[in-house]
């Protein structure tokens, strides 16, 4: 059975020494977030995830969720009890606003918690995880009455939430939605339609489920401009929060999926269910993006989380499993064979994973901090800058993070040889679970287009220029032993600038030139972002090494891994740029029939 | 449900126009292989695979194999009937020697058949597939009596074969084998031990199963030099082939695997089972490599096969599924949305797959032809050259072919968005099935070390130098519209030469420098091999385009895809070389404890 230990030391290093969260103590929410409290939250959340949730991960995979003839759904053995513990320990309220019963802690701490929970049990984490997005949408666009009624109960996870977007004919292109909302004259709407792939659509964890549903009102334009967002509770509720009658929404079936079996992914049938508009009619797409952006950061964390837990288990296996001898001569002559961690190709996979997960953790937590700054930075200008940067990073965290997260899980499975292919070892579950993160909340192709088609161009390219300046400044400020790392990062960002310029010069003439390179560009920016993180981490570590810090091995490993990152990740950037610069011509040249198999 | 059409047109193009198989008509086995016969075999094998085997692929995945309390195993519904059809149609004997009841057709045709079968149903294909390796070992090292008794029946698939190498403590490092073979004084041995991951270890397809088992005789060195190979039949057999009593070998359990559920992967318990030595005592490793090399080519074909079938289904989906609009304006204004094949990022994935599968098919068939030349080239020198080249290509076909095959299957799943994650669509099965090919018959890390540590250095580098000369000659002989492609290939092989030189200069001082770059080198060589294939295919296609051939669209697509290949695959080669040249220092620098998760 696989094991999991929350990487609390690394999280604390990033929070305290790289991001210096304590330096934001003047901002709302950060006052109470002293280093001591930060460390306690990190340690306790790590313990909870490892002790309570990790042991249920394989159970969830094997059992899956069970739909009963009446449409009710039972989660896997142990999930309900673990969920009650989660709620009781107060994890659900950690970063929620105090006004609605939350603890008001910085969002960046929530990102730590999210990683640990998702590493321990990705399927479990999705139940409370999706609720957060639903709460965000209600808080951002709901009426005061809706906020008062739903937010406290959802934040307390007394009720959970869902996001109902996808329909059989409609995924990325929400303009194709067919679900209808008919006004009933009493302020409510009758919602009718079928939604698919609804994570946590039905389950036994909470007393109510609050569905946020996209639908079209009569006469609305037949495009994404005609979409409205509705609250559709599983059980109707009184103004006092009392549970009333069952609404006309049912789980029609549970999808048979490649992974995340512990989460009930449902087909939801709305048959004139009572719903209430959230925000303005036909402004549903904007409200949806509030949920979606929060969810995308969460999905990026899932990429990290599966890479991390897979890495930990691969390390343990590589230290334990003995096959063959080190190329430089027996490392352990008393035994018949050496542990496979002596083999350079095994090391390569482990070092790739270490360089990715630690760099990605820093990026994810930086993203979490930017969420805080978006809300709480002192000036509107600073809030706007944080928002623009976060907008730029979100598709990278989601797209690059989950592509590399999946690749890393696959490589960690590879360390196990044949045993990696066998259920009992748990590695193949990490791969199957990690796979979904590249797909949902907008496929990674959609992320790439969001980055290149929307975020790069937004406000005349202000965000990407600010990002370039930030990287350039970091490079310029790094000397001494950091100089070689800075030089490599400077080269990488130079390639990104060139690719950006190429888009500017060629996308106008033919927008396919942008589309044909967007995925590669997202990966270039992923490497540059991780490079920026590694340079900052190396800087923080170098200070401590110079100080002769007692935890010297930890900091020395940071410096070595930073060097490895720049050696082994950065060369890809040039190759990706050259691919981008080949443009769309050959890529789009074939007639569609030329793809058919000729007999 | 996914569909499959055998790519017969492409196979015939490669066999007839690229490899020009008819030009080998003077060689044994090739006399009867006229273009007409070749085309008939290709067409009929494609029909068989698509009509009989493909419909059972999902059945096999869902049902898996069933072990009964008596240790017997039932294959999935329909497998036995399909297997009987397979045998009756004579597919099992296609390339086997006429002396033992085979049809004596060229091996290269067998490679075509293997691809089609494996695309249609990888799990099914493994039952007869592994038998071929077992037959090769018996024919190469067995006694005349063993050949006469076993080969004809195994070639006819009246009996099937297995390879029993792996044990719980021993995979790559066969020196660790614990299975014992005690001589019984009557020429037989009593075999005792446990083997794991035994594909087709027990089943209901054939009247007998002939296990080829690695074990150690008393007093043999406790290393790979002490291994012997034994024939251990499930049922003992008389000299006339009559079936006798049950031998003391049993399937202890069926492994729970990520994929290839239709194949019975067994734990095999040998409890003093009667076995007979094949070849000389303590020469088992050499005999095993005969099986293994054949199997490795077969596994490379599996990489191609899953990429191909996944690609076909992704093409169909991308033409059918409508989401969003082309970046250049509505492609299909009468509909609410365009088919997703208009989106450049979807095209990118499809073109990557097309460039890989068609290039890989050419490489696989070239490898198949080299197997023929190894046996049947007119002079010993030519046979030796073919053997050396085949030895060099085998780890590339296996390692690069399955790495890219898996990546391709994953990308084709990505084309489906959320539907790709759902069982019923079949795409996630292709991914799960493709995954094993990177692991078994020597992990791809082992392939990389076989290539770089053994094959590059063999005979003073004669094989790799011959390969470089072949590529250089092809580049030099390409002009006109082929010049840009040739230039790109020349650049790629230049990078490979530089990487080879770097190994020569740095591996002696520290062999870890070789190990740290081996995997990257294998991928460089994969791209160069596919580049060579694409240049040859482009050359053949250009001739036909110039001729104004009636099938012009097919040939024009070859030229376009060749261009795409050189644009989009070759840039990686430079990045991989740069990674190699960073060496082993940072990669090996960390103390093993530095990989542990710090709390």
XYZ file of N, CA and C in Angstrom, chain B residues 7 10 33 50 73 90 93 120 122 145-146 191 210 233 240 270 318 328 349 364 399 422 435 488 515 522 534 548 582:
87
model
N -4.734 0.035 -41.240
C -4.142 0.988 -42.188
C -3.404 0.253 -43.307
N -1.356 2.230 -46.036
C -0.064 2.723 -45.581
C 0.954 1.583 -45.502
N 6.885 -13.970 -52.152
C 6.311 -12.716 -51.649
C 6.240 -11.663 -52.748
N -9.738 -6.401 -37.803
C -10.814 -5.432 -37.590
C -12.149 -6.132 -37.323
N -7.931 -21.144 -15.816
C -8.241 -19.759 -16.153
C -9.098 -19.709 -17.414
N -4.874 -19.712 -40.408
C -3.449 -19.921 -40.677
C -2.554 -18.759 -40.302
N 0.910 -19.415 -38.511
C 2.036 -20.057 -39.202
C 2.667 -19.171 -40.269
N -6.092 -3.948 -32.863
C -7.461 -4.430 -32.686
C -7.683 -4.923 -31.270
N -4.841 -5.727 -28.178
C -3.482 -5.989 -27.692
C -3.435 -7.215 -26.783
N 15.216 -33.264 -31.127
C 13.988 -33.881 -30.612
C 13.031 -32.813 -30.082
N 13.573 -31.875 -29.359
C 12.714 -30.801 -28.830
C 12.097 -29.990 -29.964
N 11.550 -28.584 -11.179
C 11.595 -27.119 -11.123
C 10.730 -26.639 -9.972
N 3.351 -24.436 -23.119
C 4.756 -24.807 -22.968
C 5.481 -23.638 -22.321
N 6.228 -28.187 -19.655
C 4.877 -28.195 -20.228
C 3.814 -28.241 -19.125
N 5.153 -38.672 -29.156
C 4.266 -38.501 -30.316
C 3.385 -37.272 -30.167
N 5.717 -23.216 -9.383
C 6.338 -24.473 -9.802
C 6.693 -25.249 -8.542
N -12.898 14.129 -33.685
C -12.581 15.529 -34.017
C -13.353 16.010 -35.240
N -10.201 31.484 -37.619
C -10.222 32.285 -38.841
C -11.650 32.592 -39.299
N -2.289 17.901 -32.101
C -2.256 16.563 -31.521
C -2.451 15.496 -32.591
N 9.249 0.160 -37.895
C 8.934 -1.196 -37.440
C 9.068 -2.188 -38.603
N 11.972 1.158 -26.994
C 11.954 2.235 -26.002
C 11.306 3.511 -26.512
N -13.944 8.619 -19.887
C -15.054 7.711 -19.598
C -14.818 6.372 -20.308
N 0.345 1.601 -21.662
C 1.303 1.897 -20.593
C 2.248 0.726 -20.323
N 17.126 19.187 -42.486
C 16.698 19.001 -41.089
C 17.200 17.666 -40.544
N 24.929 6.805 -18.233
C 23.621 6.450 -17.685
C 22.695 7.655 -17.561
N 18.398 7.757 -26.471
C 17.443 6.858 -27.136
C 16.372 7.663 -27.869
N 10.960 9.184 -42.723
C 10.145 10.224 -43.363
C 10.813 10.744 -44.639
N 1.930 12.217 -61.319
C 0.487 12.482 -61.399
C -0.331 11.259 -61.081
N 24.964 17.970 -19.954
C 25.114 18.450 -18.575
C 25.702 17.360 -17.681
